[in-house]
PDB file of C-alpha atoms in Angstrom:
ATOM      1  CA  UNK A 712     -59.935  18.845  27.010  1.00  0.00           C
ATOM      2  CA  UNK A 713     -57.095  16.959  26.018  1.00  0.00           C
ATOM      3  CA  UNK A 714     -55.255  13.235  27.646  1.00  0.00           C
ATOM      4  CA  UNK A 715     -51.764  12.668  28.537  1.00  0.00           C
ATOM      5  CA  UNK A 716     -49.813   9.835  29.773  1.00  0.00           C
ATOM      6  CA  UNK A 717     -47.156  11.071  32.363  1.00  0.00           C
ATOM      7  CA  UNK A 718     -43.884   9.234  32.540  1.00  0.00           C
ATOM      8  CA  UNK A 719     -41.736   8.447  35.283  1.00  0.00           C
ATOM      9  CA  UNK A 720     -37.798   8.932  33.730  1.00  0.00           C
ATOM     10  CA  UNK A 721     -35.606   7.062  35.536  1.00  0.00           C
ATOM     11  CA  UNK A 722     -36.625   3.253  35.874  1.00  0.00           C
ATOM     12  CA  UNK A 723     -39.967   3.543  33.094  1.00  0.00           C
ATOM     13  CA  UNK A 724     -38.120   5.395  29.933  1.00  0.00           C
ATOM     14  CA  UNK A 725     -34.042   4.696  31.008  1.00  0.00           C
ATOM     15  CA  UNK A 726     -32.074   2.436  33.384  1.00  0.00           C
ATOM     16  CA  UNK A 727     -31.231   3.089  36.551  1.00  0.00           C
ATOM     17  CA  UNK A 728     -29.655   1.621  38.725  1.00  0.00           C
ATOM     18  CA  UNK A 729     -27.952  -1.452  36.376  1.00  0.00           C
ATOM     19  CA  UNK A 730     -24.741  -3.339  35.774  1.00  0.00           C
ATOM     20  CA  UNK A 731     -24.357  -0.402  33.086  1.00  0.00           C
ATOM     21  CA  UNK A 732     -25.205   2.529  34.991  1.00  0.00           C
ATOM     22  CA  UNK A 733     -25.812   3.151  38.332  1.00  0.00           C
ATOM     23  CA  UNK A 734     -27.191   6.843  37.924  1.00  0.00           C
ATOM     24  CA  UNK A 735     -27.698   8.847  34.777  1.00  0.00           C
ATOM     25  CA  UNK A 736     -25.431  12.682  35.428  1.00  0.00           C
ATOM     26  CA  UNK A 737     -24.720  12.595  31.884  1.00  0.00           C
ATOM     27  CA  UNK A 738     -26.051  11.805  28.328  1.00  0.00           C
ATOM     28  CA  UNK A 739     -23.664   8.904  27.400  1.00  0.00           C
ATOM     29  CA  UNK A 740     -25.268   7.236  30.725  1.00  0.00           C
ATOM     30  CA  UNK A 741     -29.109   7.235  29.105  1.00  0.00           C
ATOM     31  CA  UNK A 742     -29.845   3.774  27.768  1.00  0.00           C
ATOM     32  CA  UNK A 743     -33.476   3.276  26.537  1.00  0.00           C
ATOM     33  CA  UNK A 744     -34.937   0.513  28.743  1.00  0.00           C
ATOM     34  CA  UNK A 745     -36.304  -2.429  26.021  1.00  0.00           C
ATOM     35  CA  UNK A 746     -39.047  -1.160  23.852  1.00  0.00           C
ATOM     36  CA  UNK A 747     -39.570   2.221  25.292  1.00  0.00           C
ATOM     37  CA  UNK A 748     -39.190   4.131  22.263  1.00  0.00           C
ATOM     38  CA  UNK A 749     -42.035   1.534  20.653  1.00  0.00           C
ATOM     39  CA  UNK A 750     -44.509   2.175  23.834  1.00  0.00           C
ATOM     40  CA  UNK A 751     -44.373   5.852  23.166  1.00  0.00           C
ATOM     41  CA  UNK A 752     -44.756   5.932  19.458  1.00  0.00           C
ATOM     42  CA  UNK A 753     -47.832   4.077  20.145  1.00  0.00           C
ATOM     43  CA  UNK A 754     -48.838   6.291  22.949  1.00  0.00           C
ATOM     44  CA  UNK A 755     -48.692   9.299  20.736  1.00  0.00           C
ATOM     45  CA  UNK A 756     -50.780   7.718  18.203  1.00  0.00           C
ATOM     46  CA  UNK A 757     -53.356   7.734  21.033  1.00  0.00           C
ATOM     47  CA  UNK A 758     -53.328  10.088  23.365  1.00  0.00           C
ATOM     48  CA  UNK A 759     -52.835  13.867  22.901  1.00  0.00           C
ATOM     49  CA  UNK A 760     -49.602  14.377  24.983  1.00  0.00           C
ATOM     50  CA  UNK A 761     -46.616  11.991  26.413  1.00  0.00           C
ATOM     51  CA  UNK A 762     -45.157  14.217  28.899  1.00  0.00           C
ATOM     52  CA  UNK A 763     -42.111  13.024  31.154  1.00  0.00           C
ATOM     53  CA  UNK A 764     -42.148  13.748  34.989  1.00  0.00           C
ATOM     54  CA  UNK A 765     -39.012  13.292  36.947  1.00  0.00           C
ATOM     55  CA  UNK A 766     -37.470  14.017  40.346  1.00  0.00           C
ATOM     56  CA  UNK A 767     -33.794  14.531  40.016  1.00  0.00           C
ATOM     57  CA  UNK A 768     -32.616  15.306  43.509  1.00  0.00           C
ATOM     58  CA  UNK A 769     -29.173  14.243  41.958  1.00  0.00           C
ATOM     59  CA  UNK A 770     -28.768  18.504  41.055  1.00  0.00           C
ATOM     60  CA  UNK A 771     -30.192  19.502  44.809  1.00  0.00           C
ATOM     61  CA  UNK A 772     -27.465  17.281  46.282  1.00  0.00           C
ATOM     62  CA  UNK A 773     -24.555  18.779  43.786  1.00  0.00           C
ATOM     63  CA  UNK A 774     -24.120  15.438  41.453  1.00  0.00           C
ATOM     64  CA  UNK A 775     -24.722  17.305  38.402  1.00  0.00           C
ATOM     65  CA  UNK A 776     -25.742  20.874  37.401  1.00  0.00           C
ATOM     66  CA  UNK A 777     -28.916  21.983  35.594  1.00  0.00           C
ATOM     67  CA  UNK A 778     -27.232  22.331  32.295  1.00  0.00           C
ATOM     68  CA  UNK A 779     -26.304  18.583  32.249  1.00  0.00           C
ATOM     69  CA  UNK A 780     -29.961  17.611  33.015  1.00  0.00           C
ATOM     70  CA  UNK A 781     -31.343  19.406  29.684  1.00  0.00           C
ATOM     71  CA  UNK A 782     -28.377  18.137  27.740  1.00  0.00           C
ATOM     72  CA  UNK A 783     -29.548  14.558  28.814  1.00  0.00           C
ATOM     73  CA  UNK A 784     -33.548  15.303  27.885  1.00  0.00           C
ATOM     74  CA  UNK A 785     -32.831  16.622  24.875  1.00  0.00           C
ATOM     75  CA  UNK A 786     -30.618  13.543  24.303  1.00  0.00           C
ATOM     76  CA  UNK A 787     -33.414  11.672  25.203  1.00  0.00           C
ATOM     77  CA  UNK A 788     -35.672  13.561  23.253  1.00  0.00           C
ATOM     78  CA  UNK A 789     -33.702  13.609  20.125  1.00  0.00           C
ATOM     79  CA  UNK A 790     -33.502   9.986  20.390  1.00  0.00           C
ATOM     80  CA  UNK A 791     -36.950   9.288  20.623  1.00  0.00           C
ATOM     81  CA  UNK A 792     -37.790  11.619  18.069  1.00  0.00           C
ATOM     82  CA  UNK A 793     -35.833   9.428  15.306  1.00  0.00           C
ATOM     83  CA  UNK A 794     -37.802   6.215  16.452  1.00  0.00           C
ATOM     84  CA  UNK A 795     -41.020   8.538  15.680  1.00  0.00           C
ATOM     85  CA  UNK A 796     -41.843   8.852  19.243  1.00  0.00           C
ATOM     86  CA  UNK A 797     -42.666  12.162  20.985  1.00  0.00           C
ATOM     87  CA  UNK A 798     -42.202  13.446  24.273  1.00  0.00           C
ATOM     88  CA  UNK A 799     -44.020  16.974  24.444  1.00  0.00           C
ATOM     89  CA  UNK A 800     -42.688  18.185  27.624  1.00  0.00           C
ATOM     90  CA  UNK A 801     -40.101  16.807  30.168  1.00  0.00           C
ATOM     91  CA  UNK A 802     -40.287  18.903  33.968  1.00  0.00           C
ATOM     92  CA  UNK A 803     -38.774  18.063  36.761  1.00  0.00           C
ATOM     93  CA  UNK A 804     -37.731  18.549  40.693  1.00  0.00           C
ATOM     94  CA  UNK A 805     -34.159  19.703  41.107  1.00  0.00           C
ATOM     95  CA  UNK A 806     -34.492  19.493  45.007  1.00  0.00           C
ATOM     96  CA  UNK A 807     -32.819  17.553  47.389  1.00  0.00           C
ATOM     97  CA  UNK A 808     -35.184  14.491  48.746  1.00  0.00           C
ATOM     98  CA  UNK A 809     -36.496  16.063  51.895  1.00  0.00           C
ATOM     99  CA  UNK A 810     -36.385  19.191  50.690  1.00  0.00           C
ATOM    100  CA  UNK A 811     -40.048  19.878  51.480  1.00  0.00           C
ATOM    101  CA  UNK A 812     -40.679  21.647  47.912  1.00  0.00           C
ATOM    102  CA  UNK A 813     -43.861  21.468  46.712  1.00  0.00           C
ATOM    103  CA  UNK A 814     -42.379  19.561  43.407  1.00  0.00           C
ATOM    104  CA  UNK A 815     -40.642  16.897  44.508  1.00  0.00           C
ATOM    105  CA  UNK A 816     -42.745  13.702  43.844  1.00  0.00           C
ATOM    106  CA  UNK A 817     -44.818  12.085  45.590  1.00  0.00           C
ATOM    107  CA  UNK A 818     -46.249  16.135  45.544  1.00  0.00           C
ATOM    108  CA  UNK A 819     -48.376  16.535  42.507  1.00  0.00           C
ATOM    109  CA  UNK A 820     -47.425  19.982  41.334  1.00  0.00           C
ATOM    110  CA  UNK A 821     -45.653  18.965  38.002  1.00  0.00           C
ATOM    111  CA  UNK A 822     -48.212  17.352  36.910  1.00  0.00           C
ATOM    112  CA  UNK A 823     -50.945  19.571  37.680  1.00  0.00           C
ATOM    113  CA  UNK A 824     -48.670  22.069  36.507  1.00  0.00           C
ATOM    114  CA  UNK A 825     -48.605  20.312  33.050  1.00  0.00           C
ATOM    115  CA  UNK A 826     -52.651  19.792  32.997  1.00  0.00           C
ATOM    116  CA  UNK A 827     -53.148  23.505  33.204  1.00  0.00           C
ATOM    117  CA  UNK A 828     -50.546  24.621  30.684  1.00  0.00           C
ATOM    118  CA  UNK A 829     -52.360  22.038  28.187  1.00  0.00           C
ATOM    119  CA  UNK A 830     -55.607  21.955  28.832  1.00  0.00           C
ATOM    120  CA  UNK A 831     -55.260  18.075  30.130  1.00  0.00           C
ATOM    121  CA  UNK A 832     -58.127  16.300  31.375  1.00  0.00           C
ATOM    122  CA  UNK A 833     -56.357  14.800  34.596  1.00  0.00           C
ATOM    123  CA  UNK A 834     -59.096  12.635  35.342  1.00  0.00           C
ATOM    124  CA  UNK A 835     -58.588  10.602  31.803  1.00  0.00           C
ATOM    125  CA  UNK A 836     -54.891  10.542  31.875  1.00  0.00           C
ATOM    126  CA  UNK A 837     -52.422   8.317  33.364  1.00  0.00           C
ATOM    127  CA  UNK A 838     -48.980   8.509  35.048  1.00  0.00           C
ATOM    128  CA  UNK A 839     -46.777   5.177  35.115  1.00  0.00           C
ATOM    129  CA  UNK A 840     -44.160   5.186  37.652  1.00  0.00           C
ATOM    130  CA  UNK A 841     -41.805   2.763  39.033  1.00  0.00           C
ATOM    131  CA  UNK A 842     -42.145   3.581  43.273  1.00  0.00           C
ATOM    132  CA  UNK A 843     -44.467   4.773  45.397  1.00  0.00           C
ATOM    133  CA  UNK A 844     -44.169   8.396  44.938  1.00  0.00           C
ATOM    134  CA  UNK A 845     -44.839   8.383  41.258  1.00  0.00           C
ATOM    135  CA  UNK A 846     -48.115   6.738  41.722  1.00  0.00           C
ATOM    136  CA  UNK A 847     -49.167   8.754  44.513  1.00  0.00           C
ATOM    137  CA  UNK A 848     -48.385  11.953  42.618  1.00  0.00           C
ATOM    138  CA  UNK A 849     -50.387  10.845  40.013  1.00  0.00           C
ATOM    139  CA  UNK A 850     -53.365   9.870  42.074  1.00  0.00           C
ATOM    140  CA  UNK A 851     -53.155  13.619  43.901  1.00  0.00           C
ATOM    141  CA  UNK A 852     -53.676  15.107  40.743  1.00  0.00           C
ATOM    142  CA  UNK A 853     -56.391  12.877  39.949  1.00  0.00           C
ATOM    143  CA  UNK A 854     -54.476  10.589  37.340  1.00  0.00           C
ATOM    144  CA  UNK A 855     -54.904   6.583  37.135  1.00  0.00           C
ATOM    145  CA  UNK A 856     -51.593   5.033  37.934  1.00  0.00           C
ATOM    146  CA  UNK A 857     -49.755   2.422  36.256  1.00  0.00           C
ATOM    147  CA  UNK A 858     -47.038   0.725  38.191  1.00  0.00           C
ATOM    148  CA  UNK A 859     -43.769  -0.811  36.405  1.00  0.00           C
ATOM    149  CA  UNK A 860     -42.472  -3.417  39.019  1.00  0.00           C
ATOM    150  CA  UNK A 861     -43.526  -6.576  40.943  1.00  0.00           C
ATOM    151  CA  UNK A 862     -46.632  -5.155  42.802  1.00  0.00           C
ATOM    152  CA  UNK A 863     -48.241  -1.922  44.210  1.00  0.00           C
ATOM    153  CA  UNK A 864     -51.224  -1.718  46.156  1.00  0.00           C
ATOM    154  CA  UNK A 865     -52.268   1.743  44.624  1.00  0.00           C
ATOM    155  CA  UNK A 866     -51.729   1.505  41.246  1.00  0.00           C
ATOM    156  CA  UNK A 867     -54.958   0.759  39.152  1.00  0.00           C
ATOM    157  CA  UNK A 868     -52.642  -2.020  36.920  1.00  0.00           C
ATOM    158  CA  UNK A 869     -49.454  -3.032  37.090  1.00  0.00           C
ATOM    159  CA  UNK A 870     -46.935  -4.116  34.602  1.00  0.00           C
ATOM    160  CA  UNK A 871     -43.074  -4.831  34.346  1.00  0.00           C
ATOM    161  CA  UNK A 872     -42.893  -2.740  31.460  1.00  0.00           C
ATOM    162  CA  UNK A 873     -43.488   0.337  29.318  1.00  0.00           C
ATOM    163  CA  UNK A 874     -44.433  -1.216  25.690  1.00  0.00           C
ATOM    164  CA  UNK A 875     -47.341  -4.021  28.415  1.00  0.00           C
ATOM    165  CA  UNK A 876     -48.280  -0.691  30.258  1.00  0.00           C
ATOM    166  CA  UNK A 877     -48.894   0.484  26.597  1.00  0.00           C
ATOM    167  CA  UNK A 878     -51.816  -1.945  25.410  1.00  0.00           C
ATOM    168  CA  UNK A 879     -53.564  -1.927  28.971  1.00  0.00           C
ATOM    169  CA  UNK A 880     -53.915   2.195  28.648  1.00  0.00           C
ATOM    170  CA  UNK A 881     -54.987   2.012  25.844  1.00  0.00           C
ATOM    171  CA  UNK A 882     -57.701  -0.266  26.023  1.00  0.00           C
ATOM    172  CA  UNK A 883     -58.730   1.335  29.524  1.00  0.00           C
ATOM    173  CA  UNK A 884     -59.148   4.942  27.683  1.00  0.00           C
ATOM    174  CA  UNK A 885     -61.905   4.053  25.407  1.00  0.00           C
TER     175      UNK A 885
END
């Protein structure tokens, strides 16, 4: 079986939330947080998948359509891609928060979802959110978590970045 790091989007690969952007409905709002595109270069050279996992509840509530959330992944994608990082998937919730779906994080559908389609060992794989409900998600489906932020009480580590999340992954995997 293979290992995979799931990411978080908004707040562990892009800002959010910033003096520059307050939410990201279109591609020329994506800005690469510091060193992301580093952290998953080096990710790739270790694990067998970087996958991204995202609620965006911003298409459920009418902020932005479908077609605008694929033009920004594959913005993001592209843009990783000529740093020599790879994301091999990108999935997400389009619901509404409150919705009830069974996709919307802290739900662990997506990635479950993910593991099956590649044959990912969930229980040597991480996902590294920014709240709650990413690390919650990621413990459901039997992931370690990795919190980006001051503190979280049910994240295995916790770091207040990507590329520092990086090195302590690593070094937990082997």
């Amino acid at each position: 079986m293979k290992r995979a790091v799931f990411l978080d989007r908004d707040g562990v690969i892009n800002e959010v939330l910033t003096d520059r952007v307050k939410f990201v409905n279109k591609p020329k709002d994506f800005y690469f947080l510091p060193k992301v595109p580093e952290a998953i270069k080096t990710l790739n050279q270790h694990f067998d998948y970087v996958f991204v996992v995202t609620n965006q509840g911003g298409i459920g509530l009418g902020f932005m359509k479908e077609t605008d959330l694929q033009k920004i992944h594959a913005y993001m994608i592209k843009e990783l891609k000529k740093k020599g990082a790879v994301i091999h998937d990108v999935v997400y919730c389009p619901h509404k928060p409150k919705s009830g779906c069974a996709c919307r994080k802290p739900n662990s559908k997506l990635i479950e979802d993910l593991g099956r389609k590649y044959n990912v060992d969930l229980a040597q794989s991480y996902m590294v959110g920014d709240t709650d409900t990413d690390i919650i998600a990621g413990k459901r489906a039997g992931t370690k978590g990795v919190f980006l932020g001051e503190q979280d009480p049910l994240a295995d580590a916790v770091f207040s970045d990507l590329l520092s999340a990086t090195q302590w992954i690593i070094k937990d995997a082997i």
